[in-house]
mmCIF file of N, CA and C in Angstrom:
data_model
loop_
_atom_site.group_PDB
_atom_site.id
_atom_site.type_symbol
_atom_site.label_atom_id
_atom_site.label_comp_id
_atom_site.label_asym_id
_atom_site.label_seq_id
_atom_site.Cartn_x
_atom_site.Cartn_y
_atom_site.Cartn_z
ATOM 1 N N UNK J 1 152.822 18.285 24.471
ATOM 2 C CA UNK J 1 152.071 17.053 24.518
ATOM 3 C C UNK J 1 152.980 15.852 24.724
ATOM 4 N N UNK J 2 154.278 16.075 24.609
ATOM 5 C CA UNK J 2 155.223 14.964 24.755
ATOM 6 C C UNK J 2 155.466 14.658 26.227
ATOM 7 N N UNK J 3 155.833 13.429 26.496
ATOM 8 C CA UNK J 3 156.234 13.054 27.837
ATOM 9 C C UNK J 3 155.098 12.697 28.766
ATOM 10 N N UNK J 4 153.891 12.507 28.254
ATOM 11 C CA UNK J 4 152.774 12.140 29.108
ATOM 12 C C UNK J 4 152.991 10.717 29.595
ATOM 13 N N UNK J 5 152.897 10.517 30.885
ATOM 14 C CA UNK J 5 153.112 9.206 31.464
ATOM 15 C C UNK J 5 151.854 8.339 31.323
ATOM 16 N N UNK J 6 151.909 7.160 31.876
ATOM 17 C CA UNK J 6 150.862 6.157 31.725
ATOM 18 C C UNK J 6 149.436 6.682 31.928
ATOM 19 N N UNK J 7 149.128 7.459 32.988
ATOM 20 C CA UNK J 7 147.741 7.933 33.143
ATOM 21 C C UNK J 7 147.280 8.811 31.976
ATOM 22 N N UNK J 8 148.238 9.427 31.275
ATOM 23 C CA UNK J 8 147.892 10.279 30.142
ATOM 24 C C UNK J 8 147.303 9.516 28.983
ATOM 25 N N UNK J 9 147.538 8.212 28.943
ATOM 26 C CA UNK J 9 147.011 7.412 27.846
ATOM 27 C C UNK J 9 145.489 7.449 27.812
ATOM 28 N N UNK J 10 144.851 7.391 28.957
ATOM 29 C CA UNK J 10 143.384 7.417 28.980
ATOM 30 C C UNK J 10 142.848 8.783 28.588
ATOM 31 N N UNK J 11 143.667 9.804 28.758
ATOM 32 C CA UNK J 11 143.253 11.161 28.395
ATOM 33 C C UNK J 11 143.624 11.515 26.957
ATOM 34 N N UNK J 12 144.317 10.631 26.256
ATOM 35 C CA UNK J 12 144.827 10.928 24.920
ATOM 36 C C UNK J 12 143.763 11.427 23.943
ATOM 37 N N UNK J 13 142.584 10.821 23.862
ATOM 38 C CA UNK J 13 141.581 11.338 22.920
ATOM 39 C C UNK J 13 141.176 12.782 23.230
ATOM 40 N N UNK J 14 140.973 13.095 24.493
ATOM 41 C CA UNK J 14 140.596 14.459 24.873
ATOM 42 C C UNK J 14 141.744 15.425 24.605
ATOM 43 N N UNK J 15 142.956 14.992 24.866
ATOM 44 C CA UNK J 15 144.125 15.828 24.604
ATOM 45 C C UNK J 15 144.237 16.101 23.107
ATOM 46 N N UNK J 16 144.017 15.074 22.291
ATOM 47 C CA UNK J 16 144.091 15.242 20.835
ATOM 48 C C UNK J 16 143.069 16.262 20.357
ATOM 49 N N UNK J 17 141.852 16.176 20.876
ATOM 50 C CA UNK J 17 140.817 17.158 20.478
ATOM 51 C C UNK J 17 141.246 18.573 20.874
ATOM 52 N N UNK J 18 141.816 18.715 22.065
ATOM 53 C CA UNK J 18 142.263 20.030 22.525
ATOM 54 C C UNK J 18 143.398 20.576 21.653
ATOM 55 N N UNK J 19 144.313 19.701 21.255
ATOM 56 C CA UNK J 19 145.411 20.124 20.381
ATOM 57 C C UNK J 19 144.861 20.617 19.047
ATOM 58 N N UNK J 20 143.888 19.922 18.503
ATOM 59 C CA UNK J 20 143.264 20.361 17.245
ATOM 60 C C UNK J 20 142.650 21.743 17.424
ATOM 61 N N UNK J 21 141.978 21.955 18.536
ATOM 62 C CA UNK J 21 141.391 23.281 18.812
ATOM 63 C C UNK J 21 142.476 24.357 18.875
ATOM 64 N N UNK J 22 143.564 24.071 19.574
ATOM 65 C CA UNK J 22 144.659 25.038 19.696
ATOM 66 C C UNK J 22 145.262 25.367 18.330
ATOM 67 N N UNK J 23 145.460 24.349 17.521
ATOM 68 C CA UNK J 23 146.018 24.571 16.189
ATOM 69 C C UNK J 23 145.055 25.377 15.317
ATOM 70 N N UNK J 24 143.783 25.059 15.423
ATOM 71 C CA UNK J 24 142.772 25.786 14.659
ATOM 72 C C UNK J 24 142.716 27.250 15.117
ATOM 73 N N UNK J 25 142.813 27.482 16.423
ATOM 74 C CA UNK J 25 142.814 28.846 16.965
ATOM 75 C C UNK J 25 144.002 29.662 16.438
ATOM 76 N N UNK J 26 145.100 28.971 16.152
ATOM 77 C CA UNK J 26 146.282 29.643 15.607
ATOM 78 C C UNK J 26 146.175 29.816 14.090
ATOM 79 N N UNK J 27 145.031 29.453 13.552
ATOM 80 C CA UNK J 27 144.729 29.569 12.122
ATOM 81 C C UNK J 27 145.634 28.711 11.235
ATOM 82 N N UNK J 28 146.039 27.592 11.771
ATOM 83 C CA UNK J 28 146.806 26.650 10.963
ATOM 84 C C UNK J 28 145.839 25.836 10.106
ATOM 85 N N UNK J 29 146.249 25.589 8.890
ATOM 86 C CA UNK J 29 145.398 24.840 7.966
ATOM 87 C C UNK J 29 145.492 23.355 8.320
ATOM 88 N N UNK J 30 144.376 22.769 8.649
ATOM 89 C CA UNK J 30 144.332 21.353 8.999
ATOM 90 C C UNK J 30 143.600 20.603 7.895
ATOM 91 N N UNK J 31 144.270 19.588 7.363
ATOM 92 C CA UNK J 31 143.674 18.797 6.290
ATOM 93 C C UNK J 31 143.754 17.325 6.642
ATOM 94 N N UNK J 32 142.712 16.590 6.305
ATOM 95 C CA UNK J 32 142.755 15.146 6.473
ATOM 96 C C UNK J 32 143.675 14.566 5.409
ATOM 97 N N UNK J 33 144.491 13.626 5.797
ATOM 98 C CA UNK J 33 145.403 12.994 4.848
ATOM 99 C C UNK J 33 144.738 11.794 4.207
ATOM 100 N N UNK J 34 144.908 11.668 2.904
ATOM 101 C CA UNK J 34 144.356 10.522 2.177
ATOM 102 C C UNK J 34 145.060 9.224 2.548
ATOM 103 N N UNK J 35 146.343 9.320 2.926
ATOM 104 C CA UNK J 35 147.121 8.121 3.206
ATOM 105 C C UNK J 35 147.179 7.768 4.694
ATOM 106 N N UNK J 36 146.352 8.420 5.513
ATOM 107 C CA UNK J 36 146.342 8.164 6.950
ATOM 108 C C UNK J 36 145.870 6.741 7.228
ATOM 109 N N UNK J 37 146.604 6.053 8.068
ATOM 110 C CA UNK J 37 146.241 4.685 8.459
ATOM 111 C C UNK J 37 145.740 4.750 9.896
ATOM 112 N N UNK J 38 144.456 4.589 10.086
ATOM 113 C CA UNK J 38 143.848 4.742 11.412
ATOM 114 C C UNK J 38 144.273 3.634 12.369
ATOM 115 N N UNK J 39 144.436 2.437 11.859
ATOM 116 C CA UNK J 39 144.813 1.328 12.732
ATOM 117 C C UNK J 39 145.903 0.519 12.059
ATOM 118 N N UNK J 40 147.043 0.467 12.706
ATOM 119 C CA UNK J 40 148.159 -0.303 12.173
ATOM 120 C C UNK J 40 147.982 -1.770 12.514
ATOM 121 N N UNK J 41 148.470 -2.641 11.659
ATOM 122 C CA UNK J 41 148.403 -4.077 11.983
ATOM 123 C C UNK J 41 149.186 -4.360 13.265
ATOM 124 N N UNK J 42 148.672 -5.222 14.079
ATOM 125 C CA UNK J 42 149.347 -5.586 15.333
ATOM 126 C C UNK J 42 150.647 -6.316 15.020
ATOM 127 N N UNK J 43 151.663 -6.116 15.841
ATOM 128 C CA UNK J 43 152.912 -6.851 15.614
ATOM 129 C C UNK J 43 152.716 -8.337 15.870
ATOM 130 N N UNK J 44 153.537 -9.124 15.227
ATOM 131 C CA UNK J 44 153.485 -10.579 15.401
ATOM 132 C C UNK J 44 154.212 -10.942 16.689
ATOM 133 N N UNK J 45 153.605 -11.790 17.495
ATOM 134 C CA UNK J 45 154.250 -12.348 18.687
ATOM 135 C C UNK J 45 154.382 -13.848 18.450
ATOM 136 N N UNK J 46 155.543 -14.224 17.961
ATOM 137 C CA UNK J 46 155.799 -15.594 17.522
ATOM 138 C C UNK J 46 155.439 -16.618 18.586
ATOM 139 N N UNK J 47 155.817 -16.366 19.836
ATOM 140 C CA UNK J 47 155.583 -17.323 20.920
ATOM 141 C C UNK J 47 154.098 -17.572 21.162
ATOM 142 N N UNK J 48 153.251 -16.599 20.805
ATOM 143 C CA UNK J 48 151.813 -16.740 21.035
ATOM 144 C C UNK J 48 151.107 -17.496 19.912
ATOM 145 N N UNK J 49 151.809 -17.758 18.819
ATOM 146 C CA UNK J 49 151.212 -18.467 17.694
ATOM 147 C C UNK J 49 151.175 -19.971 17.956
ATOM 148 N N UNK J 50 150.260 -20.633 17.317
ATOM 149 C CA UNK J 50 150.241 -22.097 17.397
ATOM 150 C C UNK J 50 151.441 -22.636 16.621
ATOM 151 N N UNK J 51 151.772 -23.876 16.849
ATOM 152 C CA UNK J 51 152.900 -24.485 16.143
ATOM 153 C C UNK J 51 152.686 -24.421 14.639
ATOM 154 N N UNK J 52 151.488 -24.695 14.194
ATOM 155 C CA UNK J 52 151.193 -24.657 12.753
ATOM 156 C C UNK J 52 151.362 -23.239 12.200
ATOM 157 N N UNK J 53 150.920 -22.247 12.951
ATOM 158 C CA UNK J 53 151.076 -20.852 12.508
ATOM 159 C C UNK J 53 152.548 -20.447 12.483
ATOM 160 N N UNK J 54 153.318 -20.926 13.467
ATOM 161 C CA UNK J 54 154.752 -20.633 13.491
ATOM 162 C C UNK J 54 155.443 -21.234 12.264
ATOM 163 N N UNK J 55 155.093 -22.467 11.942
ATOM 164 C CA UNK J 55 155.690 -23.135 10.776
ATOM 165 C C UNK J 55 155.340 -22.381 9.497
ATOM 166 N N UNK J 56 154.076 -22.025 9.354
ATOM 167 C CA UNK J 56 153.639 -21.305 8.146
ATOM 168 C C UNK J 56 154.355 -19.960 8.021
ATOM 169 N N UNK J 57 154.482 -19.249 9.118
ATOM 170 C CA UNK J 57 155.161 -17.953 9.100
ATOM 171 C C UNK J 57 156.641 -18.120 8.757
ATOM 172 N N UNK J 58 157.282 -19.104 9.356
ATOM 173 C CA UNK J 58 158.704 -19.357 9.093
ATOM 174 C C UNK J 58 158.941 -19.747 7.639
ATOM 175 N N UNK J 59 157.996 -20.447 7.049
ATOM 176 C CA UNK J 59 158.125 -20.810 5.636
ATOM 177 C C UNK J 59 157.956 -19.591 4.731
ATOM 178 N N UNK J 60 157.087 -18.673 5.124
ATOM 179 C CA UNK J 60 156.843 -17.441 4.344
ATOM 180 C C UNK J 60 157.975 -16.433 4.475
ATOM 181 N N UNK J 61 158.539 -16.325 5.684
ATOM 182 C CA UNK J 61 159.521 -15.280 5.953
ATOM 183 C C UNK J 61 160.670 -15.863 6.779
ATOM 184 N N UNK J 62 161.849 -16.006 6.174
ATOM 185 C CA UNK J 62 162.973 -16.642 6.881
ATOM 186 C C UNK J 62 163.432 -15.902 8.130
ATOM 187 N N UNK J 63 163.089 -14.626 8.283
ATOM 188 C CA UNK J 63 163.476 -13.891 9.499
ATOM 189 C C UNK J 63 162.821 -14.486 10.740
ATOM 190 N N UNK J 64 161.712 -15.198 10.551
ATOM 191 C CA UNK J 64 161.028 -15.813 11.691
ATOM 192 C C UNK J 64 161.540 -17.222 11.971
ATOM 193 N N UNK J 65 162.573 -17.647 11.252
ATOM 194 C CA UNK J 65 163.204 -18.942 11.512
ATOM 195 C C UNK J 65 164.334 -18.815 12.517
ATOM 196 N N UNK J 66 164.807 -17.584 12.716
ATOM 197 C CA UNK J 66 165.963 -17.367 13.586
ATOM 198 C C UNK J 66 165.515 -16.802 14.932
ATOM 199 N N UNK J 67 165.748 -17.565 15.981
ATOM 200 C CA UNK J 67 165.405 -17.135 17.333
ATOM 201 C C UNK J 67 166.525 -16.236 17.849
ATOM 202 N N UNK J 68 166.157 -15.039 18.276
ATOM 203 C CA UNK J 68 167.118 -14.085 18.833
ATOM 204 C C UNK J 68 167.164 -14.237 20.351
ATOM 205 N N UNK J 69 165.996 -14.320 20.973
ATOM 206 C CA UNK J 69 165.900 -14.463 22.429
ATOM 207 C C UNK J 69 165.308 -15.837 22.739
ATOM 208 N N UNK J 70 166.141 -16.725 23.265
ATOM 209 C CA UNK J 70 165.687 -18.089 23.568
ATOM 210 C C UNK J 70 164.693 -18.126 24.723
ATOM 211 N N UNK J 71 164.906 -17.295 25.721
ATOM 212 C CA UNK J 71 164.056 -17.333 26.910
ATOM 213 C C UNK J 71 162.616 -16.931 26.593
ATOM 214 N N UNK J 72 162.446 -15.898 25.790
ATOM 215 C CA UNK J 72 161.115 -15.379 25.482
ATOM 216 C C UNK J 72 160.631 -15.790 24.088
ATOM 217 N N UNK J 73 161.423 -16.583 23.389
ATOM 218 C CA UNK J 73 161.131 -17.057 22.029
ATOM 219 C C UNK J 73 160.777 -15.879 21.116
ATOM 220 N N UNK J 74 161.730 -14.973 20.987
ATOM 221 C CA UNK J 74 161.581 -13.800 20.125
ATOM 222 C C UNK J 74 162.445 -14.022 18.893
ATOM 223 N N UNK J 75 161.860 -13.825 17.724
ATOM 224 C CA UNK J 75 162.572 -14.063 16.474
ATOM 225 C C UNK J 75 163.211 -12.798 15.920
ATOM 226 N N UNK J 76 164.105 -13.007 14.975
ATOM 227 C CA UNK J 76 164.733 -11.888 14.274
ATOM 228 C C UNK J 76 163.661 -11.034 13.593
ATOM 229 N N UNK J 77 162.651 -11.672 13.034
ATOM 230 C CA UNK J 77 161.568 -10.932 12.382
ATOM 231 C C UNK J 77 160.859 -9.996 13.337
ATOM 232 N N UNK J 78 160.628 -10.438 14.565
ATOM 233 C CA UNK J 78 159.966 -9.581 15.554
ATOM 234 C C UNK J 78 160.840 -8.391 15.924
ATOM 235 N N UNK J 79 162.139 -8.627 16.084
ATOM 236 C CA UNK J 79 163.058 -7.537 16.439
ATOM 237 C C UNK J 79 163.124 -6.527 15.299
ATOM 238 N N UNK J 80 163.258 -7.010 14.069
ATOM 239 C CA UNK J 80 163.325 -6.096 12.926
ATOM 240 C C UNK J 80 162.016 -5.325 12.749
ATOM 241 N N UNK J 81 160.898 -5.965 13.035
ATOM 242 C CA UNK J 81 159.613 -5.271 12.972
ATOM 243 C C UNK J 81 159.541 -4.175 14.035
ATOM 244 N N UNK J 82 160.028 -4.477 15.244
ATOM 245 C CA UNK J 82 160.038 -3.472 16.317
ATOM 246 C C UNK J 82 160.896 -2.274 15.921
ATOM 247 N N UNK J 83 162.017 -2.533 15.272
ATOM 248 C CA UNK J 83 162.899 -1.449 14.822
ATOM 249 C C UNK J 83 162.194 -0.635 13.740
ATOM 250 N N UNK J 84 161.536 -1.314 12.820
ATOM 251 C CA UNK J 84 160.801 -0.615 11.755
ATOM 252 C C UNK J 84 159.664 0.230 12.329
ATOM 253 N N UNK J 85 159.122 -0.182 13.463
ATOM 254 C CA UNK J 85 158.032 0.553 14.103
ATOM 255 C C UNK J 85 158.538 1.663 15.024
ATOM 256 N N UNK J 86 159.855 1.838 15.098
ATOM 257 C CA UNK J 86 160.367 2.974 15.857
ATOM 258 C C UNK J 86 161.356 2.674 16.959
ATOM 259 N N UNK J 87 161.583 1.421 17.295
ATOM 260 C CA UNK J 87 162.560 1.109 18.343
ATOM 261 C C UNK J 87 163.948 1.522 17.869
ATOM 262 N N UNK J 88 164.620 2.351 18.640
ATOM 263 C CA UNK J 88 165.958 2.789 18.233
ATOM 264 C C UNK J 88 166.986 2.585 19.346
ATOM 265 N N UNK J 89 166.585 1.940 20.427
ATOM 266 C CA UNK J 89 167.487 1.591 21.515
ATOM 267 C C UNK J 89 167.235 0.142 21.914
ATOM 268 N N UNK J 90 168.140 -0.400 22.706
ATOM 269 C CA UNK J 90 167.961 -1.769 23.179
ATOM 270 C C UNK J 90 166.693 -1.888 24.025
ATOM 271 N N UNK J 91 166.435 -0.901 24.875
ATOM 272 C CA UNK J 91 165.202 -0.927 25.669
ATOM 273 C C UNK J 91 163.967 -0.798 24.779
ATOM 274 N N UNK J 92 164.060 -0.039 23.699
ATOM 275 C CA UNK J 92 162.942 0.072 22.762
ATOM 276 C C UNK J 92 162.581 -1.283 22.184
ATOM 277 N N UNK J 93 163.596 -2.066 21.835
ATOM 278 C CA UNK J 93 163.365 -3.426 21.333
ATOM 279 C C UNK J 93 162.797 -4.290 22.451
ATOM 280 N N UNK J 94 163.364 -4.168 23.635
ATOM 281 C CA UNK J 94 162.936 -4.971 24.783
ATOM 282 C C UNK J 94 161.463 -4.721 25.126
ATOM 283 N N UNK J 95 161.069 -3.453 25.181
ATOM 284 C CA UNK J 95 159.687 -3.120 25.547
ATOM 285 C C UNK J 95 158.691 -3.598 24.504
ATOM 286 N N UNK J 96 159.102 -3.637 23.237
ATOM 287 C CA UNK J 96 158.190 -4.037 22.168
ATOM 288 C C UNK J 96 158.130 -5.547 21.952
ATOM 289 N N UNK J 97 159.234 -6.252 22.285
ATOM 290 C CA UNK J 97 159.299 -7.677 21.948
ATOM 291 C C UNK J 97 159.475 -8.619 23.135
ATOM 292 N N UNK J 98 159.926 -8.127 24.263
ATOM 293 C CA UNK J 98 160.286 -8.890 25.450
ATOM 294 C C UNK J 98 161.676 -9.524 25.340
ATOM 295 N N UNK J 99 162.403 -9.287 24.254
ATOM 296 C CA UNK J 99 163.773 -9.805 24.147
ATOM 297 C C UNK J 99 164.606 -9.185 25.261
ATOM 298 N N UNK J 100 165.223 -10.034 26.068
ATOM 299 C CA UNK J 100 166.026 -9.560 27.189
ATOM 300 C C UNK J 100 165.293 -9.600 28.512
ATOM 301 N N UNK J 101 164.032 -10.005 28.515
ATOM 302 C CA UNK J 101 163.256 -10.036 29.761
ATOM 303 C C UNK J 101 163.157 -11.430 30.366
ATOM 304 N N UNK J 102 163.780 -12.384 29.736
ATOM 305 C CA UNK J 102 163.641 -13.760 30.195
ATOM 306 C C UNK J 102 164.602 -14.133 31.299
ATOM 307 N N UNK J 103 164.742 -15.418 31.481
ATOM 308 C CA UNK J 103 165.538 -15.965 32.573
ATOM 309 C C UNK J 103 166.992 -15.479 32.566
ATOM 310 N N UNK J 104 167.573 -15.332 31.370
ATOM 311 C CA UNK J 104 168.987 -14.932 31.318
ATOM 312 C C UNK J 104 169.170 -13.420 31.322
ATOM 313 N N UNK J 105 168.066 -12.671 31.342
ATOM 314 C CA UNK J 105 168.101 -11.204 31.405
ATOM 315 C C UNK J 105 168.968 -10.587 30.310
ATOM 316 N N UNK J 106 168.887 -11.170 29.116
ATOM 317 C CA UNK J 106 169.595 -10.608 27.975
ATOM 318 C C UNK J 106 171.001 -11.128 27.778
ATOM 319 N N UNK J 107 171.424 -12.063 28.606
ATOM 320 C CA UNK J 107 172.775 -12.609 28.481
ATOM 321 C C UNK J 107 173.013 -13.265 27.126
ATOM 322 N N UNK J 108 171.981 -13.818 26.544
ATOM 323 C CA UNK J 108 172.105 -14.470 25.246
ATOM 324 C C UNK J 108 171.782 -13.520 24.095
ATOM 325 N N UNK J 109 170.741 -12.724 24.232
ATOM 326 C CA UNK J 109 170.211 -11.987 23.088
ATOM 327 C C UNK J 109 170.668 -10.542 22.947
ATOM 328 N N UNK J 110 171.261 -9.968 23.969
ATOM 329 C CA UNK J 110 171.625 -8.550 23.905
ATOM 330 C C UNK J 110 172.503 -8.231 22.710
ATOM 331 N N UNK J 111 173.563 -9.007 22.512
ATOM 332 C CA UNK J 111 174.485 -8.707 21.422
ATOM 333 C C UNK J 111 173.799 -8.855 20.071
ATOM 334 N N UNK J 112 172.933 -9.844 19.936
ATOM 335 C CA UNK J 112 172.231 -10.043 18.653
ATOM 336 C C UNK J 112 171.262 -8.889 18.395
ATOM 337 N N UNK J 113 170.548 -8.446 19.423
ATOM 338 C CA UNK J 113 169.650 -7.291 19.266
ATOM 339 C C UNK J 113 170.450 -6.039 18.897
ATOM 340 N N UNK J 114 171.620 -5.884 19.508
ATOM 341 C CA UNK J 114 172.466 -4.738 19.177
ATOM 342 C C UNK J 114 172.919 -4.800 17.725
ATOM 343 N N UNK J 115 173.305 -5.988 17.261
ATOM 344 C CA UNK J 115 173.725 -6.150 15.866
ATOM 345 C C UNK J 115 172.585 -5.809 14.908
ATOM 346 N N UNK J 116 171.383 -6.264 15.215
ATOM 347 C CA UNK J 116 170.228 -5.976 14.362
ATOM 348 C C UNK J 116 169.909 -4.487 14.359
ATOM 349 N N UNK J 117 169.976 -3.854 15.520
ATOM 350 C CA UNK J 117 169.757 -2.402 15.607
ATOM 351 C C UNK J 117 170.802 -1.638 14.796
ATOM 352 N N UNK J 118 172.047 -2.010 14.964
ATOM 353 C CA UNK J 118 173.128 -1.320 14.257
ATOM 354 C C UNK J 118 172.956 -1.463 12.745
ATOM 355 N N UNK J 119 172.668 -2.670 12.300
ATOM 356 C CA UNK J 119 172.509 -2.898 10.859
ATOM 357 C C UNK J 119 171.297 -2.169 10.310
ATOM 358 N N UNK J 120 170.163 -2.285 10.990
ATOM 359 C CA UNK J 120 168.925 -1.673 10.494
ATOM 360 C C UNK J 120 168.994 -0.151 10.509
ATOM 361 N N UNK J 121 169.640 0.412 11.510
ATOM 362 C CA UNK J 121 169.741 1.873 11.641
ATOM 363 C C UNK J 121 171.004 2.430 10.990
ATOM 364 N N UNK J 122 171.803 1.520 10.400
ATOM 365 C CA UNK J 122 173.060 1.904 9.747
ATOM 366 C C UNK J 122 173.958 2.694 10.701
ATOM 367 N N UNK J 123 174.185 2.091 11.863
ATOM 368 C CA UNK J 123 175.012 2.695 12.903
ATOM 369 C C UNK J 123 176.155 1.756 13.256
ATOM 370 N N UNK J 124 177.252 2.307 13.760
ATOM 371 C CA UNK J 124 178.272 1.414 14.315
ATOM 372 C C UNK J 124 177.763 0.857 15.655
ATOM 373 N N UNK J 125 178.264 -0.284 16.054
ATOM 374 C CA UNK J 125 177.835 -0.885 17.325
ATOM 375 C C UNK J 125 178.047 0.073 18.494
ATOM 376 N N UNK J 126 179.064 0.914 18.420
ATOM 377 C CA UNK J 126 179.350 1.849 19.512
ATOM 378 C C UNK J 126 178.275 2.920 19.653
ATOM 379 N N UNK J 127 177.413 3.082 18.641
ATOM 380 C CA UNK J 127 176.350 4.095 18.702
ATOM 381 C C UNK J 127 175.036 3.524 19.236
ATOM 382 N N UNK J 128 174.958 2.212 19.386
ATOM 383 C CA UNK J 128 173.744 1.582 19.922
ATOM 384 C C UNK J 128 173.737 1.790 21.432
ATOM 385 N N UNK J 129 172.595 2.256 21.946
ATOM 386 C CA UNK J 129 172.496 2.529 23.378
ATOM 387 C C UNK J 129 171.423 1.680 24.040
ATOM 388 N N UNK J 130 171.496 1.621 25.352
ATOM 389 C CA UNK J 130 170.465 0.903 26.106
ATOM 390 C C UNK J 130 169.167 1.698 26.109
ATOM 391 N N UNK J 131 169.271 2.999 26.463
ATOM 392 C CA UNK J 131 168.051 3.787 26.592
ATOM 393 C C UNK J 131 168.184 5.204 26.045
ATOM 394 N N UNK J 132 169.212 5.478 25.276
ATOM 395 C CA UNK J 132 169.408 6.800 24.708
ATOM 396 C C UNK J 132 170.779 7.337 25.051
ATOM 397 N N UNK J 133 171.022 8.609 24.739
ATOM 398 C CA UNK J 133 172.356 9.196 24.952
ATOM 399 C C UNK J 133 172.880 8.960 26.372
ATOM 400 N N UNK J 134 174.135 8.566 26.418
ATOM 401 C CA UNK J 134 174.777 8.338 27.716
ATOM 402 C C UNK J 134 174.648 6.927 28.244
ATOM 403 N N UNK J 135 173.923 6.062 27.548
ATOM 404 C CA UNK J 135 173.748 4.690 28.045
ATOM 405 C C UNK J 135 174.359 3.676 27.076
ATOM 406 N N UNK J 136 175.567 3.977 26.604
ATOM 407 C CA UNK J 136 176.234 3.103 25.651
ATOM 408 C C UNK J 136 176.600 1.786 26.305
ATOM 409 N N UNK J 137 176.629 0.747 25.511
ATOM 410 C CA UNK J 137 176.944 -0.590 26.008
ATOM 411 C C UNK J 137 178.339 -1.036 25.610
ATOM 412 N N UNK J 138 178.836 -0.529 24.498
ATOM 413 C CA UNK J 138 180.190 -0.845 24.060
ATOM 414 C C UNK J 138 180.867 0.455 23.651
ATOM 415 N N UNK J 139 182.176 0.456 23.716
ATOM 416 C CA UNK J 139 182.912 1.645 23.287
ATOM 417 C C UNK J 139 183.987 1.220 22.295
ATOM 418 N N UNK J 140 184.463 2.171 21.555
ATOM 419 C CA UNK J 140 185.499 1.893 20.568
ATOM 420 C C UNK J 140 186.824 1.635 21.276
ATOM 421 N N UNK J 141 187.622 0.794 20.679
ATOM 422 C CA UNK J 141 188.948 0.535 21.232
ATOM 423 C C UNK J 141 189.848 1.734 20.993
ATOM 424 N N UNK J 142 190.692 1.999 21.955
ATOM 425 C CA UNK J 142 191.694 3.051 21.778
ATOM 426 C C UNK J 142 192.809 2.498 20.893
ATOM 427 N N UNK J 143 193.640 3.362 20.373
ATOM 428 C CA UNK J 143 194.773 2.922 19.538
ATOM 429 C C UNK J 143 195.686 1.996 20.335
ATOM 430 N N UNK J 144 195.866 2.298 21.610
ATOM 431 C CA UNK J 144 196.711 1.459 22.469
ATOM 432 C C UNK J 144 196.127 0.045 22.613
ATOM 433 N N UNK J 145 194.817 -0.048 22.781
ATOM 434 C CA UNK J 145 194.162 -1.359 22.889
ATOM 435 C C UNK J 145 194.269 -2.139 21.587
ATOM 436 N N UNK J 146 194.099 -1.439 20.465
ATOM 437 C CA UNK J 146 194.219 -2.105 19.160
ATOM 438 C C UNK J 146 195.631 -2.661 18.969
ATOM 439 N N UNK J 147 196.631 -1.881 19.357
ATOM 440 C CA UNK J 147 198.028 -2.310 19.197
ATOM 441 C C UNK J 147 198.345 -3.521 20.080
ATOM 442 N N UNK J 148 197.814 -3.531 21.287
ATOM 443 C CA UNK J 148 198.115 -4.645 22.200
ATOM 444 C C UNK J 148 197.351 -5.900 21.828
ATOM 445 N N UNK J 149 196.292 -5.786 21.032
ATOM 446 C CA UNK J 149 195.508 -6.950 20.627
ATOM 447 C C UNK J 149 196.199 -7.725 19.500
ATOM 448 N N UNK J 150 197.128 -7.083 18.814
ATOM 449 C CA UNK J 150 197.792 -7.771 17.683
ATOM 450 C C UNK J 150 199.056 -8.457 18.080
#
């Protein structure tokens, strides 16, 4: 069921019903979960809020006081929320928040998004990728580079 592209989204309900049938046919025990959340709260899009709503949010949560992406007006709170919702790469943050899609194409916000990803995921900066394995943005210095920097 993984890897379904965009047209698969419209088929998702039918696919889900079919998967349930397949699991039931295999005699797997299916139980409704008491803690299932049918609809998650929508993410906050700071730029779409009115000025008064932005002020109120910034007063409630200081993460929304810090702009990470100037071009798209994306806050630290939005980036951290995207990470909490599953973004684990720079593109994951970009697709969820638009950070990096503005006029500077990430020239300003890329490093800040990488820092937030590294901190939230408890990773070194060298482990943060653009789109997954093999798409690293920074690499560790060699011993020779470290020696020449001092």
